[in-house]
mmCIF file of C-alpha atoms in Angstrom:
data_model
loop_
_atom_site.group_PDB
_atom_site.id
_atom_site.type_symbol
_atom_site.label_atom_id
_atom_site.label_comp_id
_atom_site.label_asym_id
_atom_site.label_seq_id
_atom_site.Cartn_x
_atom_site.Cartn_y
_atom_site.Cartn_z
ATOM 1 C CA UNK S 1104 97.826 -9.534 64.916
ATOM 2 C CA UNK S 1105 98.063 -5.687 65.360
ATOM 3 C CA UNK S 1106 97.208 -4.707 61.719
ATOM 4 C CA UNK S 1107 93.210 -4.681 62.321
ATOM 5 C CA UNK S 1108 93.138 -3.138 65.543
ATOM 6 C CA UNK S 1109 96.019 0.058 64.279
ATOM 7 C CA UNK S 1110 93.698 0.320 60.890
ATOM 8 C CA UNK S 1111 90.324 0.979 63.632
ATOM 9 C CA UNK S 1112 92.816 3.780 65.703
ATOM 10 C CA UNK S 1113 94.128 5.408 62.457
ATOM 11 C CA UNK S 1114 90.617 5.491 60.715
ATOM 12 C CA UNK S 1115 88.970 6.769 63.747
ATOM 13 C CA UNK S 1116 92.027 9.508 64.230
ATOM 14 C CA UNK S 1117 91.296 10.466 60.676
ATOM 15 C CA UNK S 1118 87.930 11.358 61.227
ATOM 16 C CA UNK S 1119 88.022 13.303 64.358
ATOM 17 C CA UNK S 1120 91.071 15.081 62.919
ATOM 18 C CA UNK S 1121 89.351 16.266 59.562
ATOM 19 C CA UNK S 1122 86.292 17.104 61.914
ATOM 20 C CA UNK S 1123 87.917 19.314 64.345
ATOM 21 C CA UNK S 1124 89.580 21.041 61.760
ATOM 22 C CA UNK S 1125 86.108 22.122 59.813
ATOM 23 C CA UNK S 1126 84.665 22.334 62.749
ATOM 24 C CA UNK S 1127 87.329 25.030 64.120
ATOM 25 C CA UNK S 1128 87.235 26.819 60.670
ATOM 26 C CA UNK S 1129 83.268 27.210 61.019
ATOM 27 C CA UNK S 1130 83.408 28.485 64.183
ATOM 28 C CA UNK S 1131 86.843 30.866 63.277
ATOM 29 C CA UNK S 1132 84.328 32.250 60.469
ATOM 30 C CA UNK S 1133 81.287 32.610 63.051
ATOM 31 C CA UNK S 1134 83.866 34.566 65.430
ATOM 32 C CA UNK S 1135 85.202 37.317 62.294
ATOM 33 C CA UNK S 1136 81.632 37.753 61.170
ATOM 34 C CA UNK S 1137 81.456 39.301 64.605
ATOM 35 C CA UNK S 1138 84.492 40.700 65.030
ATOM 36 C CA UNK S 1139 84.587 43.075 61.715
ATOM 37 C CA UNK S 1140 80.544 43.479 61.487
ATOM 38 C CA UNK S 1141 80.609 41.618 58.298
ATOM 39 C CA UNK S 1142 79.316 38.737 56.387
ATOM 40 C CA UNK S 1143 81.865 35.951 56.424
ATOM 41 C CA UNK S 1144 81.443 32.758 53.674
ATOM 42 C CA UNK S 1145 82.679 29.343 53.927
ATOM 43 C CA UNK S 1146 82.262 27.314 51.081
ATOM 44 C CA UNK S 1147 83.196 24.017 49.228
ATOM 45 C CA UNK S 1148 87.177 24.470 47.692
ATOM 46 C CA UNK S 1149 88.352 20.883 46.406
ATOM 47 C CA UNK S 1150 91.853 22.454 45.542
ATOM 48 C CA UNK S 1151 92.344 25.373 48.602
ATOM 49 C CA UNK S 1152 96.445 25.187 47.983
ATOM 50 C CA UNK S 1153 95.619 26.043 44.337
ATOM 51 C CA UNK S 1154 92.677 27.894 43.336
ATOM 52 C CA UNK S 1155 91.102 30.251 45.395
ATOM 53 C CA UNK S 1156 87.237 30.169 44.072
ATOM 54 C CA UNK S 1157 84.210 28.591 45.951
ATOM 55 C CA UNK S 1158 83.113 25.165 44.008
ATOM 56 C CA UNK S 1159 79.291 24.716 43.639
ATOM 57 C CA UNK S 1160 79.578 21.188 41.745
ATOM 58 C CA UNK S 1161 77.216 17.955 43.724
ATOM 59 C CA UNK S 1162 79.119 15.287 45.363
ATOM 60 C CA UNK S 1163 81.544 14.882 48.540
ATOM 61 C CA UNK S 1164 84.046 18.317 49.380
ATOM 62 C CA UNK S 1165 87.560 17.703 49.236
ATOM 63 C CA UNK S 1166 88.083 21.097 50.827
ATOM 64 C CA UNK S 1167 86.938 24.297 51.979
ATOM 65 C CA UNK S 1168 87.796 27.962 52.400
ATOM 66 C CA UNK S 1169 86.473 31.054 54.661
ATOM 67 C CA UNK S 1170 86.419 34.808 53.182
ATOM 68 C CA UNK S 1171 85.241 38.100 54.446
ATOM 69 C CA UNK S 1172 82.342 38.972 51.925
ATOM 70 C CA UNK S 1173 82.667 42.404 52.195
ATOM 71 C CA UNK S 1174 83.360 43.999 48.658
ATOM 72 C CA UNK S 1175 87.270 44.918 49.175
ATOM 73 C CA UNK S 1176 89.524 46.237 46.409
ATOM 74 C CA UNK S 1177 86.770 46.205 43.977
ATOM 75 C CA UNK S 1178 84.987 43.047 44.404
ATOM 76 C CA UNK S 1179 81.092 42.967 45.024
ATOM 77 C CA UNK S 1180 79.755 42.719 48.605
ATOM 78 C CA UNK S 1181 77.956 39.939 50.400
ATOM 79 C CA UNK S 1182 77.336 38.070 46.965
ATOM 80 C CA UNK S 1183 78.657 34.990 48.188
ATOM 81 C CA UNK S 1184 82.007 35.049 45.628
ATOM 82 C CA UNK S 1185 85.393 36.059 46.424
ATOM 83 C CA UNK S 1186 86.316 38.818 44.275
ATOM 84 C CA UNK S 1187 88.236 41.959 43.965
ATOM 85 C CA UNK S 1188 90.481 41.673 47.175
ATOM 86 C CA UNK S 1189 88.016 40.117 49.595
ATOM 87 C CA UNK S 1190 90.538 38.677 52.614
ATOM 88 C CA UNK S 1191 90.664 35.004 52.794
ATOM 89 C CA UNK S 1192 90.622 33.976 56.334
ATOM 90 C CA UNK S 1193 91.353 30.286 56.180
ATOM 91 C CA UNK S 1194 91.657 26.910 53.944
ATOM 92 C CA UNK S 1195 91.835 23.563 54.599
ATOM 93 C CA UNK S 1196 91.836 19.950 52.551
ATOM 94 C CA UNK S 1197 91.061 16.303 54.018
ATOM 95 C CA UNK S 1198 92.846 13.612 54.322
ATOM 96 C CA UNK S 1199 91.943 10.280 52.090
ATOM 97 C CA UNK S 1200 90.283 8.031 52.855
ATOM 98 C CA UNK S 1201 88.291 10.408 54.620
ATOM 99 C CA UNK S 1202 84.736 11.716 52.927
ATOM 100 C CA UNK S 1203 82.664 15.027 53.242
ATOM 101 C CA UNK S 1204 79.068 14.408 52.408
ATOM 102 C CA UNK S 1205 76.948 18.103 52.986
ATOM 103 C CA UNK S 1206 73.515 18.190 54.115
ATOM 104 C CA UNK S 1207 70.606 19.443 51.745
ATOM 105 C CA UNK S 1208 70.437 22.712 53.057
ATOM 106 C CA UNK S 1209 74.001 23.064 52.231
ATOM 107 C CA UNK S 1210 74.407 20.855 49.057
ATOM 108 C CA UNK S 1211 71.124 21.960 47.652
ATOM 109 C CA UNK S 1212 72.171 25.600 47.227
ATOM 110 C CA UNK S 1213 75.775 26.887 46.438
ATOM 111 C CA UNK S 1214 77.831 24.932 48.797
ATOM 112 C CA UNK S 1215 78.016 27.759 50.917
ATOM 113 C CA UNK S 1216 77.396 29.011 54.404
ATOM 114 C CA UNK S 1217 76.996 32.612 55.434
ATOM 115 C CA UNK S 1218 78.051 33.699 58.309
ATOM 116 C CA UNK S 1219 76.341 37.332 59.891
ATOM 117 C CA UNK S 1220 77.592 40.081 61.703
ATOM 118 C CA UNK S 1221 75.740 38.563 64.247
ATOM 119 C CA UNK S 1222 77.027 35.599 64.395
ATOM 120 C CA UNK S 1223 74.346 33.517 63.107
ATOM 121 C CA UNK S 1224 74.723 30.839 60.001
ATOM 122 C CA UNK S 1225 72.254 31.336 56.637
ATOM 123 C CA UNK S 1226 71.788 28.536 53.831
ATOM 124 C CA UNK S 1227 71.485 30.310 50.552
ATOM 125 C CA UNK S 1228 67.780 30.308 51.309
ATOM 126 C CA UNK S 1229 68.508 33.112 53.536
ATOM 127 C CA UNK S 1230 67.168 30.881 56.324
ATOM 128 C CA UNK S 1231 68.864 30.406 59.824
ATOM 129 C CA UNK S 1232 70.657 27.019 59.608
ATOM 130 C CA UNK S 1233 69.873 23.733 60.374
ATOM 131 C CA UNK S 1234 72.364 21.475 58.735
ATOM 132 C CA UNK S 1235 74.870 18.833 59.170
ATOM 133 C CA UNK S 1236 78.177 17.736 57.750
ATOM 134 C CA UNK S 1237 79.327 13.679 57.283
ATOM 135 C CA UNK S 1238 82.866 12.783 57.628
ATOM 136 C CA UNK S 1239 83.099 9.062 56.811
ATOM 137 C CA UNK S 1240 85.553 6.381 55.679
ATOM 138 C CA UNK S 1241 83.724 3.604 53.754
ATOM 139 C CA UNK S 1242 84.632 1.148 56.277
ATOM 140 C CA UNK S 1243 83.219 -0.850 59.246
ATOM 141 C CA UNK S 1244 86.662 -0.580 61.046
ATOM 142 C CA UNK S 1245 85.746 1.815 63.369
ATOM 143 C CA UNK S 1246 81.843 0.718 63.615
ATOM 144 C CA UNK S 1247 81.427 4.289 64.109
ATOM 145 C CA UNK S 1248 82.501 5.468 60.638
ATOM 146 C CA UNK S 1249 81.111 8.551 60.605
ATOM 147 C CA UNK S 1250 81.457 11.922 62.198
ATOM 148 C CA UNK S 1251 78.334 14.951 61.993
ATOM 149 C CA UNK S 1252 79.162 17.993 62.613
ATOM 150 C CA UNK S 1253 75.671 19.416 63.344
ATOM 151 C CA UNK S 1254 74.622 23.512 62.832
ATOM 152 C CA UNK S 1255 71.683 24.202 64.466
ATOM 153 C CA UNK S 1256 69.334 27.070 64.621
ATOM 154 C CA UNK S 1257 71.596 29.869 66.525
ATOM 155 C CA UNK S 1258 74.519 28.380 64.955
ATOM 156 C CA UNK S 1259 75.508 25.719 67.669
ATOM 157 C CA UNK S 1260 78.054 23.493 66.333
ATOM 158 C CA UNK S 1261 79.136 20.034 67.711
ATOM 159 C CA UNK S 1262 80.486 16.765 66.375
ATOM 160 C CA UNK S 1263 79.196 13.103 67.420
ATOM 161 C CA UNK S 1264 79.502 9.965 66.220
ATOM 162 C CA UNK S 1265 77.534 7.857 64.314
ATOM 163 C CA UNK S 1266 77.374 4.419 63.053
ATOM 164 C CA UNK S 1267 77.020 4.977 59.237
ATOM 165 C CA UNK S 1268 76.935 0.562 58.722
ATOM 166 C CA UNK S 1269 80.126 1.225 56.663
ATOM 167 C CA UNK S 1270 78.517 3.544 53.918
ATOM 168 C CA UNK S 1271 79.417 7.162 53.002
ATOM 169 C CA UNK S 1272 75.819 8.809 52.740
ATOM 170 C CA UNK S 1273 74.694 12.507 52.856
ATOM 171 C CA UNK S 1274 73.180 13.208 56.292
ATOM 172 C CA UNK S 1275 69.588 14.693 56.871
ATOM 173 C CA UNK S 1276 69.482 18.320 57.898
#
C-alpha cells in the first residue's frame, strides 16, 4: 500500500536534489567570476569523476563541471576549453532516473555557459542569457515531473516546478 506513494517522495527528492546541486554550482561559478575578475565556464561533463573535458555532443547531460577560463600554466584564455592548468572549481553527476534536458540557447551552441567578471551569464552567442534547464524523471509519479532551473537576463537563477505530463522534453528559453 506504501510502494506508490514512497516512489512519488523519492522521485520528487531526486529532482529537487539534482536541481539544487546545479543550481548551487551555477551560482558558485557566477560568485568566482567575481571574485578573481575572470571568466568562469560551466559546461556539459557526462563523466566529471573521469575525464576532465567539456562535452559538446546533443542530447540530455549526465554531468557538469565549472573552470576558471583564464589561460593558467599554458592553456589559452577565455576560449571556452580547459587547458594548460586552468583551476577546476567544481563537478557534479545526476542521479538516474533523473534527466537534464538544456535549453536552445545552451544546447544550440557548445553546451556551455560563461560566466563574466561581472557576474553576468553569456550563451556562446555572446548574448546575456535567457535560458532554462529540465530536470525530469519520465514518470507521472510526482505529476510535477519536472524541475526548470531558469537564467534570466542579469543572471537570476531559480527553480520551479512544472508538470511535464510524464515526458522528458527540452524546455523553451
Amino acid at each position: 500500500l506504501a510502494a506508490p506513494s514512497f516512489e512519488m517522495v523519492f522521485n520528487s527528492n531526486r529532482l529537487t536534489a539534482n536541481a539544487n546541486q546545479l543550481l548551487t554550482g551555477l551560482q558558485s561559478a557566477r560568485m568566482e567570476a567575481v571574485r578573481r575578475n575572470a571568466r568562469v565556464v560551466v559546461c556539459r561533463n557526462d563523466t566529471p569523476d573521469a575525464a576532465l573535458a567539456c562535452n559538446a555532443a546533443a542530447g540530455a547531460w549526465q554531468g557538469w563541471m565549472s573552470f576558471v577560463d583564464d589561460g593558467a600554466g599554458g592553456g589559452t584564455a577565455r576560449d571556452g576549453v580547459l587547458n594548460g592548468a586552468e583551476a577546476v572549481l567544481s563537478s557534479g553527476n545526476f542521479t538516474a532516473p533523473s534527466q537534464l534536458q538544456a535549453s536552445p540557447a545552451i544546447s544550440g551552441g557548445n553546451q556551455r555557459i560563461r560566466f563574466s567578471p561581472d557576474g553576468l551569464a553569456y550563451s556562446d552567442a555572446n548574448v546575456l542569457l535567457n535560458a532554462q534547464f529540465a530536470f525530469c524523471i519520465p514518470t507521472t509519479s510526482p505529476l510535477e515531473n519536472t524541475r526548470l532551473i531558469t537564467i534570466g537576463s542579469g543572471s537570476r537563477m531559480n527553480i520551479s516546478r512544472f508538470d511535464g505530463g510524464g515526458l522528458c522534453a527540452a524546455p523553451a528559453n
